[in-house]
Amino acid sequence: HEVLAAYHRDLRRGATQPKEQLLQAHLHAQLEKLRLLAPPPSQSIDQSECADLWQDLRFYLNLEAEATARTPVALEVPFGMEPDPLEPLSQLEPVILGEVPLSGRIDRIDRLPDGYAVVDYKTGKSLRVTRTTLYDRGRLLQHGLYALVAEQLLGKVVQSSYYFVRQGAEQA
């Protein structure tokens, strides 16, 4: 999540280097931070996992290249949590839906031609989401709730979805 947020923030600020290089630089920076916290057990494991992560991020770049009508406008937006100075929509106060206060972090909000889209990144292979189990009897509410939150923050939300960022993952 941190890699994708940093990448899109750089794009939002007008970064001019090729997207692949920019994303790779953010991946390497994040991996260096992680290596300081928890050194890899071996160089070969480190290299293998880094290669897998880069493969997933290249897949992500291909997804993004196909999504020409989307413009990310908010990234990792906390609400009811410590505000993020990099995200103007973030807020300390929870969002109230009905009488229920909600706190969380929206991975991404995109501008579409007719409104906004809420994107929840998923790094697993699948969630078993189908048209008949969209909310899975109340176990898959996050994307729907975050759409309601985003409407309070920005306006009309016309789409809310899970965005699988791994090659071979089922798209929802």
PDB file of C-alpha atoms in Angstrom:
ATOM      1  CA  HIS A   1       0.000   0.000   0.000  1.00  0.00           C
ATOM      2  CA  GLU A   2       2.783   2.419   0.891  1.00  0.00           C
ATOM      3  CA  VAL A   3       4.555   1.814  -2.411  1.00  0.00           C
ATOM      4  CA  LEU A   4       1.421   2.476  -4.471  1.00  0.00           C
ATOM      5  CA  ALA A   5       0.488   5.568  -2.458  1.00  0.00           C
ATOM      6  CA  ALA A   6       3.975   7.075  -2.794  1.00  0.00           C
ATOM      7  CA  TYR A   7       4.007   6.273  -6.517  1.00  0.00           C
ATOM      8  CA  HIS A   8       0.635   7.941  -7.163  1.00  0.00           C
ATOM      9  CA  ARG A   9       1.533  10.939  -5.013  1.00  0.00           C
ATOM     10  CA  ASP A  10       4.631  11.471  -7.144  1.00  0.00           C
ATOM     11  CA  LEU A  11       2.519  11.243 -10.288  1.00  0.00           C
ATOM     12  CA  ARG A  12       0.040  13.694  -8.796  1.00  0.00           C
ATOM     13  CA  ARG A  13       2.930  16.121  -8.175  1.00  0.00           C
ATOM     14  CA  GLY A  14       3.947  15.825 -11.838  1.00  0.00           C
ATOM     15  CA  ALA A  15       6.836  13.339 -11.717  1.00  0.00           C
ATOM     16  CA  THR A  16       8.337  13.012 -15.178  1.00  0.00           C
ATOM     17  CA  GLN A  17      10.426   9.849 -14.985  1.00  0.00           C
ATOM     18  CA  PRO A  18       9.012   6.717 -16.645  1.00  0.00           C
ATOM     19  CA  LYS A  19       6.293   5.122 -14.533  1.00  0.00           C
ATOM     20  CA  GLU A  20       8.089   1.783 -14.325  1.00  0.00           C
ATOM     21  CA  GLN A  21      11.240   3.430 -12.973  1.00  0.00           C
ATOM     22  CA  LEU A  22       9.265   5.536 -10.512  1.00  0.00           C
ATOM     23  CA  LEU A  23       7.360   2.535  -9.156  1.00  0.00           C
ATOM     24  CA  GLN A  24      10.540   0.479  -8.932  1.00  0.00           C
ATOM     25  CA  ALA A  25      12.271   3.262  -6.972  1.00  0.00           C
ATOM     26  CA  HIS A  26       9.403   3.308  -4.455  1.00  0.00           C
ATOM     27  CA  LEU A  27       9.501  -0.467  -4.138  1.00  0.00           C
ATOM     28  CA  HIS A  28      13.229  -0.418  -3.418  1.00  0.00           C
ATOM     29  CA  ALA A  29      12.867   2.395  -0.869  1.00  0.00           C
ATOM     30  CA  GLN A  30      10.142   0.508   0.993  1.00  0.00           C
ATOM     31  CA  LEU A  31      12.113  -2.740   0.912  1.00  0.00           C
ATOM     32  CA  GLU A  32      15.131  -0.987   2.416  1.00  0.00           C
ATOM     33  CA  LYS A  33      12.960   0.216   5.308  1.00  0.00           C
ATOM     34  CA  LEU A  34      11.613  -3.297   5.824  1.00  0.00           C
ATOM     35  CA  ARG A  35      15.076  -4.851   5.715  1.00  0.00           C
ATOM     36  CA  LEU A  36      16.125  -2.585   8.591  1.00  0.00           C
ATOM     37  CA  LEU A  37      13.152  -3.741  10.666  1.00  0.00           C
ATOM     38  CA  ALA A  38      13.401  -7.418   9.766  1.00  0.00           C
ATOM     39  CA  PRO A  39      16.445  -8.578   7.816  1.00  0.00           C
ATOM     40  CA  PRO A  40      15.671 -11.317   5.275  1.00  0.00           C
ATOM     41  CA  PRO A  41      16.770 -14.829   6.277  1.00  0.00           C
ATOM     42  CA  SER A  42      18.971 -15.119   3.186  1.00  0.00           C
ATOM     43  CA  GLN A  43      19.947 -13.226   0.080  1.00  0.00           C
ATOM     44  CA  SER A  44      18.279 -15.795  -2.185  1.00  0.00           C
ATOM     45  CA  ILE A  45      14.941 -15.488  -0.334  1.00  0.00           C
ATOM     46  CA  ASP A  46      15.235 -11.707  -0.456  1.00  0.00           C
ATOM     47  CA  GLN A  47      15.904 -11.761  -4.202  1.00  0.00           C
ATOM     48  CA  SER A  48      13.068 -14.204  -4.869  1.00  0.00           C
ATOM     49  CA  GLU A  49      10.529 -12.207  -2.875  1.00  0.00           C
ATOM     50  CA  CYS A  50      11.677  -8.936  -4.449  1.00  0.00           C
ATOM     51  CA  ALA A  51      11.264 -10.467  -7.908  1.00  0.00           C
ATOM     52  CA  ASP A  52       7.744 -11.641  -7.007  1.00  0.00           C
ATOM     53  CA  LEU A  53       6.809  -8.187  -5.703  1.00  0.00           C
ATOM     54  CA  TRP A  54       8.154  -6.521  -8.828  1.00  0.00           C
ATOM     55  CA  GLN A  55       6.185  -8.947 -11.018  1.00  0.00           C
ATOM     56  CA  ASP A  56       3.011  -7.990  -9.135  1.00  0.00           C
ATOM     57  CA  LEU A  57       3.786  -4.287  -9.520  1.00  0.00           C
ATOM     58  CA  ARG A  58       4.371  -4.680 -13.253  1.00  0.00           C
ATOM     59  CA  PHE A  59       0.969  -6.370 -13.427  1.00  0.00           C
ATOM     60  CA  TYR A  60      -0.416  -3.352 -11.557  1.00  0.00           C
ATOM     61  CA  LEU A  61       1.163  -1.001 -14.104  1.00  0.00           C
ATOM     62  CA  ASN A  62      -0.606  -2.908 -16.883  1.00  0.00           C
ATOM     63  CA  LEU A  63      -3.937  -2.583 -15.045  1.00  0.00           C
ATOM     64  CA  GLU A  64      -3.335   1.134 -14.655  1.00  0.00           C
ATOM     65  CA  ALA A  65      -2.469   1.527 -18.338  1.00  0.00           C
ATOM     66  CA  GLU A  66      -5.886   0.089 -19.224  1.00  0.00           C
ATOM     67  CA  ALA A  67      -7.727   2.416 -16.813  1.00  0.00           C
ATOM     68  CA  THR A  68      -7.382   5.622 -18.810  1.00  0.00           C
ATOM     69  CA  ALA A  69     -10.631   7.203 -17.558  1.00  0.00           C
ATOM     70  CA  ARG A  70      -9.501   7.058 -13.889  1.00  0.00           C
ATOM     71  CA  THR A  71      -7.466   9.649 -12.036  1.00  0.00           C
ATOM     72  CA  PRO A  72      -6.394   8.895  -8.458  1.00  0.00           C
ATOM     73  CA  VAL A  73      -7.288  11.910  -6.296  1.00  0.00           C
ATOM     74  CA  ALA A  74      -6.849  10.518  -2.768  1.00  0.00           C
ATOM     75  CA  LEU A  75      -4.575   7.801  -1.399  1.00  0.00           C
ATOM     76  CA  GLU A  76      -4.513   5.990   1.938  1.00  0.00           C
ATOM     77  CA  VAL A  77      -7.075   8.418   3.369  1.00  0.00           C
ATOM     78  CA  PRO A  78      -7.513   7.983   7.136  1.00  0.00           C
ATOM     79  CA  PHE A  79     -10.775   8.976   8.801  1.00  0.00           C
ATOM     80  CA  GLY A  80     -11.361   8.709  12.530  1.00  0.00           C
ATOM     81  CA  MET A  81      -7.586   8.309  12.836  1.00  0.00           C
ATOM     82  CA  GLU A  82      -4.499  10.499  12.959  1.00  0.00           C
ATOM     83  CA  PRO A  83      -4.707  12.743   9.864  1.00  0.00           C
ATOM     84  CA  ASP A  84      -2.132  12.301   7.114  1.00  0.00           C
ATOM     85  CA  PRO A  85      -0.606  15.648   6.096  1.00  0.00           C
ATOM     86  CA  LEU A  86      -0.182  14.305   2.560  1.00  0.00           C
ATOM     87  CA  GLU A  87      -3.927  13.710   2.142  1.00  0.00           C
ATOM     88  CA  PRO A  88      -6.233  16.725   2.451  1.00  0.00           C
ATOM     89  CA  LEU A  89      -9.321  14.492   2.870  1.00  0.00           C
ATOM     90  CA  SER A  90      -7.956  12.805   5.986  1.00  0.00           C
ATOM     91  CA  GLN A  91      -9.608  13.654   9.263  1.00  0.00           C
ATOM     92  CA  LEU A  92      -9.270  12.886  12.941  1.00  0.00           C
ATOM     93  CA  GLU A  93     -13.019  12.598  13.480  1.00  0.00           C
ATOM     94  CA  PRO A  94     -14.836   9.400  12.510  1.00  0.00           C
ATOM     95  CA  VAL A  95     -17.408   9.561   9.724  1.00  0.00           C
ATOM     96  CA  ILE A  96     -20.938   9.069  11.018  1.00  0.00           C
ATOM     97  CA  LEU A  97     -23.199   6.774   8.970  1.00  0.00           C
ATOM     98  CA  GLY A  98     -26.642   6.894  10.503  1.00  0.00           C
ATOM     99  CA  GLU A  99     -25.679   6.771  14.157  1.00  0.00           C
ATOM    100  CA  VAL A 100     -22.592   4.612  13.684  1.00  0.00           C
ATOM    101  CA  PRO A 101     -19.142   6.235  13.866  1.00  0.00           C
ATOM    102  CA  LEU A 102     -16.693   4.680  11.397  1.00  0.00           C
ATOM    103  CA  SER A 103     -12.920   4.830  11.363  1.00  0.00           C
ATOM    104  CA  GLY A 104     -10.657   3.415   8.714  1.00  0.00           C
ATOM    105  CA  ARG A 105      -8.374   4.096   5.802  1.00  0.00           C
ATOM    106  CA  ILE A 106      -9.548   4.238   2.198  1.00  0.00           C
ATOM    107  CA  ASP A 107      -6.818   2.875  -0.066  1.00  0.00           C
ATOM    108  CA  ARG A 108      -7.658   5.031  -3.051  1.00  0.00           C
ATOM    109  CA  ILE A 109     -10.336   7.296  -4.487  1.00  0.00           C
ATOM    110  CA  ASP A 110     -10.356   7.916  -8.233  1.00  0.00           C
ATOM    111  CA  ARG A 111     -12.110  10.599 -10.230  1.00  0.00           C
ATOM    112  CA  LEU A 112     -14.194   9.179 -13.065  1.00  0.00           C
ATOM    113  CA  PRO A 113     -16.018  11.134 -15.765  1.00  0.00           C
ATOM    114  CA  ASP A 114     -19.318  10.818 -13.868  1.00  0.00           C
ATOM    115  CA  GLY A 115     -18.240  10.789 -10.205  1.00  0.00           C
ATOM    116  CA  TYR A 116     -15.789   8.976  -7.972  1.00  0.00           C
ATOM    117  CA  ALA A 117     -14.656   5.396  -7.519  1.00  0.00           C
ATOM    118  CA  VAL A 118     -13.462   3.847  -4.271  1.00  0.00           C
ATOM    119  CA  VAL A 119     -10.691   1.293  -4.667  1.00  0.00           C
ATOM    120  CA  ASP A 120      -9.690  -1.206  -2.013  1.00  0.00           C
ATOM    121  CA  TYR A 121      -6.402  -2.895  -2.879  1.00  0.00           C
ATOM    122  CA  LYS A 122      -6.190  -6.630  -2.296  1.00  0.00           C
ATOM    123  CA  THR A 123      -2.889  -8.473  -2.499  1.00  0.00           C
ATOM    124  CA  GLY A 124      -4.257 -12.022  -2.167  1.00  0.00           C
ATOM    125  CA  LYS A 125      -5.325 -14.331  -4.971  1.00  0.00           C
ATOM    126  CA  SER A 126      -9.096 -13.966  -4.529  1.00  0.00           C
ATOM    127  CA  LEU A 127     -11.965 -13.035  -2.249  1.00  0.00           C
ATOM    128  CA  ARG A 128     -14.579 -15.345  -3.788  1.00  0.00           C
ATOM    129  CA  VAL A 129     -16.751 -12.389  -4.770  1.00  0.00           C
ATOM    130  CA  THR A 130     -19.497 -12.967  -7.327  1.00  0.00           C
ATOM    131  CA  ARG A 131     -22.513 -10.944  -8.392  1.00  0.00           C
ATOM    132  CA  THR A 132     -24.684 -13.039  -6.073  1.00  0.00           C
ATOM    133  CA  THR A 133     -22.298 -12.758  -3.097  1.00  0.00           C
ATOM    134  CA  LEU A 134     -21.245  -9.137  -3.500  1.00  0.00           C
ATOM    135  CA  TYR A 135     -21.492  -8.501   0.257  1.00  0.00           C
ATOM    136  CA  ASP A 136     -21.190 -12.175   1.271  1.00  0.00           C
ATOM    137  CA  ARG A 137     -23.993 -11.975   3.851  1.00  0.00           C
ATOM    138  CA  GLY A 138     -22.352  -9.060   5.621  1.00  0.00           C
ATOM    139  CA  ARG A 139     -18.766 -10.380   5.605  1.00  0.00           C
ATOM    140  CA  LEU A 140     -17.684  -8.145   2.695  1.00  0.00           C
ATOM    141  CA  LEU A 141     -18.910  -4.685   3.619  1.00  0.00           C
ATOM    142  CA  GLN A 142     -15.716  -2.663   3.460  1.00  0.00           C
ATOM    143  CA  HIS A 143     -15.987  -1.474  -0.137  1.00  0.00           C
ATOM    144  CA  GLY A 144     -19.649  -0.513   0.316  1.00  0.00           C
ATOM    145  CA  LEU A 145     -19.045   1.328   3.579  1.00  0.00           C
ATOM    146  CA  TYR A 146     -16.027   3.127   2.172  1.00  0.00           C
ATOM    147  CA  ALA A 147     -18.139   4.272  -0.780  1.00  0.00           C
ATOM    148  CA  LEU A 148     -20.580   5.873   1.674  1.00  0.00           C
ATOM    149  CA  VAL A 149     -17.682   7.518   3.519  1.00  0.00           C
ATOM    150  CA  ALA A 150     -16.178   8.813   0.254  1.00  0.00           C
ATOM    151  CA  GLU A 151     -19.537  10.326  -0.705  1.00  0.00           C
ATOM    152  CA  GLN A 152     -19.490  12.314   2.522  1.00  0.00           C
ATOM    153  CA  LEU A 153     -15.918  13.427   1.849  1.00  0.00           C
ATOM    154  CA  LEU A 154     -16.156  14.215  -1.884  1.00  0.00           C
ATOM    155  CA  GLY A 155     -19.525  13.717  -3.493  1.00  0.00           C
ATOM    156  CA  LYS A 156     -21.130  11.222  -5.847  1.00  0.00           C
ATOM    157  CA  VAL A 157     -19.519   7.755  -5.791  1.00  0.00           C
ATOM    158  CA  VAL A 158     -20.481   5.702  -8.835  1.00  0.00           C
ATOM    159  CA  GLN A 159     -18.231   2.705  -8.271  1.00  0.00           C
ATOM    160  CA  SER A 160     -16.672   0.797  -5.409  1.00  0.00           C
ATOM    161  CA  SER A 161     -14.484  -2.216  -5.968  1.00  0.00           C
ATOM    162  CA  TYR A 162     -11.707  -4.457  -4.849  1.00  0.00           C
ATOM    163  CA  TYR A 163      -8.583  -4.032  -6.967  1.00  0.00           C
ATOM    164  CA  PHE A 164      -6.419  -7.133  -7.058  1.00  0.00           C
ATOM    165  CA  VAL A 165      -2.805  -6.182  -7.637  1.00  0.00           C
ATOM    166  CA  ARG A 166      -1.348  -9.666  -8.068  1.00  0.00           C
ATOM    167  CA  GLN A 167      -0.877 -11.433 -11.348  1.00  0.00           C
ATOM    168  CA  GLY A 168      -3.276 -14.378 -11.547  1.00  0.00           C
ATOM    169  CA  ALA A 169      -5.705 -12.916  -9.001  1.00  0.00           C
ATOM    170  CA  GLU A 170      -9.409 -12.940  -9.702  1.00  0.00           C
ATOM    171  CA  GLN A 171     -10.666  -9.421 -10.412  1.00  0.00           C
ATOM    172  CA  ALA A 172     -13.742  -8.115  -8.590  1.00  0.00           C
TER     173      ALA A 172
END
